[in-house]
Amino acid sequence: MKIQLITIGNELLNGKIQDRNAYWLARFCHEHDLDLIKNDIIPDNEYAFMKAFKGAWQDADLVVTSGGLGPTKDDLTKGMLARFFDKNLVESKQALEVTKKNYAKSKREYNPELQYSKIPEGFTAVYNKAGYAPGLFYQENRKMAAALPGVPVEFKTMFMEEILKKLKESFPKSSHIKKHVIVKTWRAPEAKIFNSLCPGLWEDLERFGEVSSLPNPLGVDIGVSITASDQPELEMREQSVRDAVLNSALKDFIWHIGKESLEEVIVKKALEKNMTLGFAESCTGGLCASRITDIPGSSRVFAGSVVAYSNRVKEKILNVNASTLEKYGAVSSETAWEMAQGARSVLEADLVVTTTGVAGPGGGSAEKPVGTVGVGYSSQRDCAGNLHHFPEMDREDLKRIFSQIALITLLEQVELY
Amino acid sequence: MKIQLITIGNELLNGKIQDRNAYWLARFCHEHDLDLIKNDIIPDNEYAFMKAFKGAWQDADLVVTSGGLGPTKDDLTKGMLARFFDKNLVESKQALEVTKKNYAKSKREYNPELQYSKIPEGFTAVYNKAGYAPGLFYQENRKMAAALPGVPVEFKTMFMEEILKKLKESFPKSSHIKKHVIVKTWRAPEAKIFNSLCPGLWEDLERFGEVSSLPNPLGVDIGVSITASDQPELEMREQSVRDAVLNSALKDFIWHIGKESLEEVIVKKALEKNMTLGFAESCTGGLCASRITDIPGSSRVFAGSVVAYSNRVKEKILNVNASTLEKYGAVSSETAWEMAQGARSVLEADLVVTTTGVAGPGGGSAEKPVGTVGVGYSSQRDCAGNLHHFPEMDREDLKRIFSQIALITLLEQVELY
């Protein structure tokens, strides 16, 4: 079942907003054994639509469009679809019923001037549980097209509750099952892993399925797509992938095998160990805490964070010695260490990780250039501070990398706890 | 100058990661008067690449690809580009120099097995300040192609520092200048603004340029794209737009006119007033602090934030009364108010804003459902706490909206200070 998504809207190409439907659909398709083969992001104009739709209609079993179904001047999708399929716009009883149902749920009245009941001949209207404009659906032999609104909650709900049903009717279940096994590593760059550390690993893993490698500034995610005819076979294959990497030199560089994010793994393991976590953050400015609190249920393990941006707050709340700040500077392993000690005490957490660094663009020095970060941790078991250097890059990226190394430090310490 | 982006990688279509390069490039192009006309997200396969590249090469002046340049087997971009342009891969002295420069910056040695110096004939290698694999650049008459790595920091740095230079050489500056004036409003929904509050505003603004309206959950950004033949004319037109909105009923709903973000406006105004800011955050979990500290120079006004996720931290660091928590609950205007009082004292800041709410999916009640947030503030001048309700949506969206209302409250209080 090949799906192609066409995302429509000038606001996505001039940077006013970031599209979220493609990422959601990608995850949804992956979980439901559907194959998202392409996503086109195009502006609100007919030339772009016709070209993209033509290409998609050739390659995909289902073409989904997102956006352009509302009541304003720049909502062009319905007319363009009618012209693509050479259909007239006609009054549809079914579309009127769906539209009235869309409005009835919140006791608002449908204004017929919006012409939601006029749709291309041969199309059906799709109920919109979360909004007012109906979607559109069309089938021609084994090919299907669905036009959905761009508002994420509407797009998501309609795809899950309406379109998926139609797909299941047309496409019987595949006889094999799939799983994507992800081996998450850090501290070794991609070229080192596959060239010197484990030169035969890629070929080794290819015996179990398609291999992919996704580098990030601190490590590499290695993926293997395995297929099997039943669950026991799938599990056996997954175990073989695990054995292959855990028996290789990569072993010491793996922090997780699975699709969970670093934040999810931390929260899950801390829950298992019944421990509480905290941060004291200078250069990451709350980003570490924000990432952990993105995870539902994090409140059961997360005590809090002291975002100590000024030295005064470092001294006052975290009890960092003025002499330490003066002698070693705010960006130092010594300060990171003292912040950790102070934060663990004031947050009453079992484990605390701290960051203090130079995210730039100003504030760097010859000794502590932009990209320098001190990371500390403190638990009843152990306490330390380390200084790391990253190449100079922009502030947001450095904050992200600084938070990444803090979270990896946190995970290591949770595991050792 | 029409630009088309082709983003390459199975990981983007199976939901493993969300692409960040398209959104960054969209914003960058918009700021630099470049026109991003399309973005294709395609898997790592030659059929998809050839089809997308052919379409892009027809329509765009510059085709940029993101991804597939690394050293592993799924890095196919170089070979596919060579085949598209019917070129052989050849050893290039220039590419070898660039590669060595990429490695020299971190004192690592280039392994010639990676074949980074072998590039399509007629192409040049592009220096990668933030990584190791070089990019590729090709020009044919007035058309250009650039292949950049997919790692966001590498993509971004190379586009800004290397590709933009080449564009400027080939495309002389346009004879007219443009500016996108953005009127940022809040508290009035889109339909209210254009239907009842200021029914003639859209047409009024259209006299100065193309008008757009982008709603968000807390307000609407109204954009006017103005064009002029010189700077004085541009300024005159911008002033006319300002006059039009400031003399309309929209006046009281505008929090800023300009392209600056809410965070930037807050930091700038606090600097002007020489005041210090802080937060105490429960439900936003550090996101407010992280957003403010994204702004370079924020350390001059930002003291810090107490992320008080647990009630214990609210009591201990922020001095919230146990009886307040018990009587009104953690999510209440009373707790938000006490958090603000306590935080201002402990952070020694001139102004503090606080959040305490239910971001879900669990934790809601009939009285305080998911989407409820208490926002408090405290300055020497004034102190208050308010309770707001938003529709239930997913946790990340709610955290973002909660942080947005906290930052708007902060801006209002900075202005009143």
PDB file of C-alpha atoms in Angstrom, chain A residues 11-20 23 26-27 30 36-43 47 51 55 58-59 73 156 180 182 189-191 194-195 202-203 206 210 212-214 285-287 289-290 293-296 298-299 302-307 309-310 312-313 316-317 345-348 361 393-397 399-400, chain B residues 10-20 23 26-27 30 36-43 47 51-52 55 58-59 71-74 108 111 114 151 153 156 180 206 212 214 284-287 289-290 293-296 298-299 302-310 312-313 316-317 345-348 361 394-397 399:
ATOM      1  CA  GLU A  11       2.796  29.479   4.797  1.00  0.00           C
ATOM      2  CA  LEU A  12       4.836  26.238   4.786  1.00  0.00           C
ATOM      3  CA  LEU A  13       7.278  27.494   2.148  1.00  0.00           C
ATOM      4  CA  ASN A  14       7.817  31.004   3.461  1.00  0.00           C
ATOM      5  CA  GLY A  15       8.675  29.742   6.925  1.00  0.00           C
ATOM      6  CA  LYS A  16       5.672  31.114   8.747  1.00  0.00           C
ATOM      7  CA  ILE A  17       4.833  27.715  10.180  1.00  0.00           C
ATOM      8  CA  GLN A  18       6.350  24.264  10.266  1.00  0.00           C
ATOM      9  CA  ASP A  19       4.202  21.483   8.831  1.00  0.00           C
ATOM     10  CA  ARG A  20       3.376  18.756  11.328  1.00  0.00           C
ATOM     11  CA  TYR A  23       5.796  13.748  10.416  1.00  0.00           C
ATOM     12  CA  ALA A  26       5.096   9.066   8.560  1.00  0.00           C
ATOM     13  CA  ARG A  27       4.923   7.622  12.075  1.00  0.00           C
ATOM     14  CA  HIS A  30       5.133   3.019   9.786  1.00  0.00           C
ATOM     15  CA  LEU A  36       4.699   6.539   2.770  1.00  0.00           C
ATOM     16  CA  ILE A  37       6.760   6.869  -0.395  1.00  0.00           C
ATOM     17  CA  LYS A  38       6.952  10.643  -0.833  1.00  0.00           C
ATOM     18  CA  ASN A  39       5.841  13.999   0.525  1.00  0.00           C
ATOM     19  CA  ASP A  40       5.604  17.121  -1.643  1.00  0.00           C
ATOM     20  CA  ILE A  41       5.229  20.516   0.003  1.00  0.00           C
ATOM     21  CA  ILE A  42       3.795  22.925  -2.548  1.00  0.00           C
ATOM     22  CA  PRO A  43       2.431  26.487  -2.617  1.00  0.00           C
ATOM     23  CA  TYR A  47       0.661  24.681 -11.674  1.00  0.00           C
ATOM     24  CA  LYS A  51       2.448  18.711 -11.466  1.00  0.00           C
ATOM     25  CA  GLY A  55       3.467  12.488 -10.300  1.00  0.00           C
ATOM     26  CA  GLN A  58       1.361   7.601 -11.168  1.00  0.00           C
ATOM     27  CA  ASP A  59       3.306   6.129  -8.246  1.00  0.00           C
ATOM     28  CA  LYS A  73      -9.938  32.807  -1.165  1.00  0.00           C
ATOM     29  CA  LYS A 156      -4.935  13.368  12.034  1.00  0.00           C
ATOM     30  CA  HIS A 180      12.186  -1.576  12.509  1.00  0.00           C
ATOM     31  CA  ILE A 182      16.987   0.782  15.935  1.00  0.00           C
ATOM     32  CA  PRO A 189      31.312   8.821  14.415  1.00  0.00           C
ATOM     33  CA  GLU A 190      29.652   6.979  11.533  1.00  0.00           C
ATOM     34  CA  ALA A 191      32.857   6.564   9.520  1.00  0.00           C
ATOM     35  CA  PHE A 194      31.682   1.121   9.747  1.00  0.00           C
ATOM     36  CA  ASN A 195      35.321   1.505   8.685  1.00  0.00           C
ATOM     37  CA  TRP A 202      26.754  -3.493   7.813  1.00  0.00           C
ATOM     38  CA  GLU A 203      26.903  -6.675   5.726  1.00  0.00           C
ATOM     39  CA  GLU A 206      21.964  -6.895   5.998  1.00  0.00           C
ATOM     40  CA  GLU A 210      17.485  -3.441   5.048  1.00  0.00           C
ATOM     41  CA  SER A 212      20.204   2.317   7.453  1.00  0.00           C
ATOM     42  CA  SER A 213      22.473   4.670   9.346  1.00  0.00           C
ATOM     43  CA  LEU A 214      21.417   8.028  10.719  1.00  0.00           C
ATOM     44  CA  GLY A 285      18.452  27.420  29.961  1.00  0.00           C
ATOM     45  CA  GLY A 286      15.687  24.944  30.833  1.00  0.00           C
ATOM     46  CA  LEU A 287      15.918  22.835  27.667  1.00  0.00           C
ATOM     47  CA  ALA A 289      13.970  19.991  31.873  1.00  0.00           C
ATOM     48  CA  SER A 290      11.655  20.809  28.990  1.00  0.00           C
ATOM     49  CA  THR A 293       8.777  16.995  30.796  1.00  0.00           C
ATOM     50  CA  ASP A 294       7.674  16.386  27.183  1.00  0.00           C
ATOM     51  CA  ILE A 295       7.228  12.761  28.253  1.00  0.00           C
ATOM     52  CA  PRO A 296       3.794  11.890  29.692  1.00  0.00           C
ATOM     53  CA  SER A 298       7.549  12.313  33.772  1.00  0.00           C
ATOM     54  CA  SER A 299       6.080  13.987  36.852  1.00  0.00           C
ATOM     55  CA  PHE A 302      11.103  14.480  37.751  1.00  0.00           C
ATOM     56  CA  ALA A 303      11.484  16.807  40.743  1.00  0.00           C
ATOM     57  CA  GLY A 304      12.508  19.945  38.877  1.00  0.00           C
ATOM     58  CA  SER A 305      15.340  22.059  37.583  1.00  0.00           C
ATOM     59  CA  VAL A 306      17.069  25.172  38.775  1.00  0.00           C
ATOM     60  CA  VAL A 307      17.782  27.282  35.699  1.00  0.00           C
ATOM     61  CA  TYR A 309      21.466  31.675  34.404  1.00  0.00           C
ATOM     62  CA  SER A 310      23.067  34.346  36.559  1.00  0.00           C
ATOM     63  CA  ARG A 312      23.972  35.152  41.707  1.00  0.00           C
ATOM     64  CA  VAL A 313      21.369  32.368  41.336  1.00  0.00           C
ATOM     65  CA  LYS A 316      22.144  31.693  46.185  1.00  0.00           C
ATOM     66  CA  ILE A 317      19.976  28.700  45.270  1.00  0.00           C
ATOM     67  CA  SER A 345      20.286  18.960  48.014  1.00  0.00           C
ATOM     68  CA  VAL A 346      17.794  21.720  47.232  1.00  0.00           C
ATOM     69  CA  LEU A 347      15.679  19.608  44.817  1.00  0.00           C
ATOM     70  CA  GLU A 348      15.887  16.584  47.130  1.00  0.00           C
ATOM     71  CA  PRO A 361      27.539  33.895  19.832  1.00  0.00           C
ATOM     72  CA  MET A 393      27.857  26.531  15.685  1.00  0.00           C
ATOM     73  CA  ASP A 394      24.747  28.585  16.232  1.00  0.00           C
ATOM     74  CA  ARG A 395      23.225  29.068  19.638  1.00  0.00           C
ATOM     75  CA  GLU A 396      20.168  26.883  19.191  1.00  0.00           C
ATOM     76  CA  ASP A 397      22.193  23.948  17.868  1.00  0.00           C
ATOM     77  CA  LYS A 399      21.915  24.329  23.280  1.00  0.00           C
ATOM     78  CA  ARG A 400      20.536  21.178  21.680  1.00  0.00           C
TER      79      ARG A 400
ATOM     80  CA  ASN B  10      14.069   6.828   4.432  1.00  0.00           C
ATOM     81  CA  GLU B  11      14.219   7.988   8.064  1.00  0.00           C
ATOM     82  CA  LEU B  12      12.057  11.017   7.149  1.00  0.00           C
ATOM     83  CA  LEU B  13       9.309   8.919   5.566  1.00  0.00           C
ATOM     84  CA  ASN B  14       9.148   6.166   8.155  1.00  0.00           C
ATOM     85  CA  GLY B  15       8.822   8.674  10.998  1.00  0.00           C
ATOM     86  CA  LYS B  16      12.156   8.040  12.692  1.00  0.00           C
ATOM     87  CA  ILE B  17      12.996  11.714  12.670  1.00  0.00           C
ATOM     88  CA  GLN B  18      11.350  14.960  11.726  1.00  0.00           C
ATOM     89  CA  ASP B  19      13.153  16.940   9.067  1.00  0.00           C
ATOM     90  CA  ARG B  20      14.330  20.363  10.278  1.00  0.00           C
ATOM     91  CA  TYR B  23      11.619  24.722   7.876  1.00  0.00           C
ATOM     92  CA  ALA B  26      11.952  28.357   4.336  1.00  0.00           C
ATOM     93  CA  ARG B  27      12.630  30.983   6.988  1.00  0.00           C
ATOM     94  CA  HIS B  30      12.025  34.424   3.192  1.00  0.00           C
ATOM     95  CA  LEU B  36      11.422  28.509  -1.950  1.00  0.00           C
ATOM     96  CA  ILE B  37       8.911  27.098  -4.434  1.00  0.00           C
ATOM     97  CA  LYS B  38       8.724  23.443  -3.410  1.00  0.00           C
ATOM     98  CA  ASN B  39      10.090  20.796  -1.078  1.00  0.00           C
ATOM     99  CA  ASP B  40      10.098  17.099  -1.978  1.00  0.00           C
ATOM    100  CA  ILE B  41      10.792  14.539   0.727  1.00  0.00           C
ATOM    101  CA  ILE B  42      11.900  11.311  -0.922  1.00  0.00           C
ATOM    102  CA  PRO B  43      13.351   7.939   0.139  1.00  0.00           C
ATOM    103  CA  TYR B  47      13.765   6.194  -9.096  1.00  0.00           C
ATOM    104  CA  LYS B  51      11.879  11.874 -10.855  1.00  0.00           C
ATOM    105  CA  ALA B  52      12.053  14.579  -8.181  1.00  0.00           C
ATOM    106  CA  GLY B  55      10.897  18.090 -11.924  1.00  0.00           C
ATOM    107  CA  GLN B  58      12.752  22.253 -14.807  1.00  0.00           C
ATOM    108  CA  ASP B  59      11.212  24.764 -12.407  1.00  0.00           C
ATOM    109  CA  PRO B  71      30.248   7.377   3.998  1.00  0.00           C
ATOM    110  CA  THR B  72      27.700   4.553   4.326  1.00  0.00           C
ATOM    111  CA  LYS B  73      25.991   2.388   1.737  1.00  0.00           C
ATOM    112  CA  ASP B  74      22.708   4.259   1.890  1.00  0.00           C
ATOM    113  CA  ARG B 108      41.404  13.977  12.645  1.00  0.00           C
ATOM    114  CA  ASN B 111      40.715   8.052   5.364  1.00  0.00           C
ATOM    115  CA  LEU B 114      35.805   7.230   1.977  1.00  0.00           C
ATOM    116  CA  VAL B 151      22.624  16.864   9.497  1.00  0.00           C
ATOM    117  CA  VAL B 153      23.917  22.062  11.626  1.00  0.00           C
ATOM    118  CA  LYS B 156      22.473  25.244   7.657  1.00  0.00           C
ATOM    119  CA  HIS B 180       7.332  41.743   4.891  1.00  0.00           C
ATOM    120  CA  GLU B 206      -4.124  45.463   0.233  1.00  0.00           C
ATOM    121  CA  SER B 212      -1.862  37.274   4.466  1.00  0.00           C
ATOM    122  CA  LEU B 214      -1.891  33.303   9.807  1.00  0.00           C
ATOM    123  CA  THR B 284       5.865  24.270  31.050  1.00  0.00           C
ATOM    124  CA  GLY B 285       8.784  22.359  32.562  1.00  0.00           C
ATOM    125  CA  GLY B 286      11.539  24.800  31.560  1.00  0.00           C
ATOM    126  CA  LEU B 287      10.164  25.688  28.129  1.00  0.00           C
ATOM    127  CA  ALA B 289      13.206  29.695  30.197  1.00  0.00           C
ATOM    128  CA  SER B 290      14.500  27.762  27.198  1.00  0.00           C
ATOM    129  CA  THR B 293      17.585  31.777  26.526  1.00  0.00           C
ATOM    130  CA  ASP B 294      17.410  30.986  22.790  1.00  0.00           C
ATOM    131  CA  ILE B 295      17.955  34.719  22.285  1.00  0.00           C
ATOM    132  CA  PRO B 296      21.606  35.843  22.132  1.00  0.00           C
ATOM    133  CA  SER B 298      19.432  37.128  27.058  1.00  0.00           C
ATOM    134  CA  SER B 299      21.936  36.580  29.884  1.00  0.00           C
ATOM    135  CA  PHE B 302      17.512  36.763  32.466  1.00  0.00           C
ATOM    136  CA  ALA B 303      18.256  35.673  36.040  1.00  0.00           C
ATOM    137  CA  GLY B 304      16.863  32.147  35.828  1.00  0.00           C
ATOM    138  CA  SER B 305      13.887  29.897  36.374  1.00  0.00           C
ATOM    139  CA  VAL B 306      12.839  27.520  39.072  1.00  0.00           C
ATOM    140  CA  VAL B 307      11.299  24.502  37.345  1.00  0.00           C
ATOM    141  CA  ALA B 308       9.196  23.326  40.271  1.00  0.00           C
ATOM    142  CA  TYR B 309       7.661  20.155  38.930  1.00  0.00           C
ATOM    143  CA  SER B 310       7.012  18.532  42.281  1.00  0.00           C
ATOM    144  CA  ARG B 312       7.907  19.660  47.356  1.00  0.00           C
ATOM    145  CA  VAL B 313      10.055  21.965  45.214  1.00  0.00           C
ATOM    146  CA  LYS B 316      10.872  24.349  49.503  1.00  0.00           C
ATOM    147  CA  ILE B 317      12.424  26.690  46.935  1.00  0.00           C
ATOM    148  CA  SER B 345      12.437  36.792  46.016  1.00  0.00           C
ATOM    149  CA  VAL B 346      14.707  33.785  45.484  1.00  0.00           C
ATOM    150  CA  LEU B 347      15.784  34.759  41.956  1.00  0.00           C
ATOM    151  CA  GLU B 348      16.157  38.427  42.986  1.00  0.00           C
ATOM    152  CA  PRO B 361      -2.720  13.287  28.872  1.00  0.00           C
ATOM    153  CA  ASP B 394      -1.625  16.824  22.897  1.00  0.00           C
ATOM    154  CA  ARG B 395       0.959  17.452  25.598  1.00  0.00           C
ATOM    155  CA  GLU B 396       3.574  19.165  23.468  1.00  0.00           C
ATOM    156  CA  ASP B 397       1.032  21.553  21.935  1.00  0.00           C
ATOM    157  CA  LYS B 399       3.147  23.075  26.758  1.00  0.00           C
TER     158      LYS B 399
END
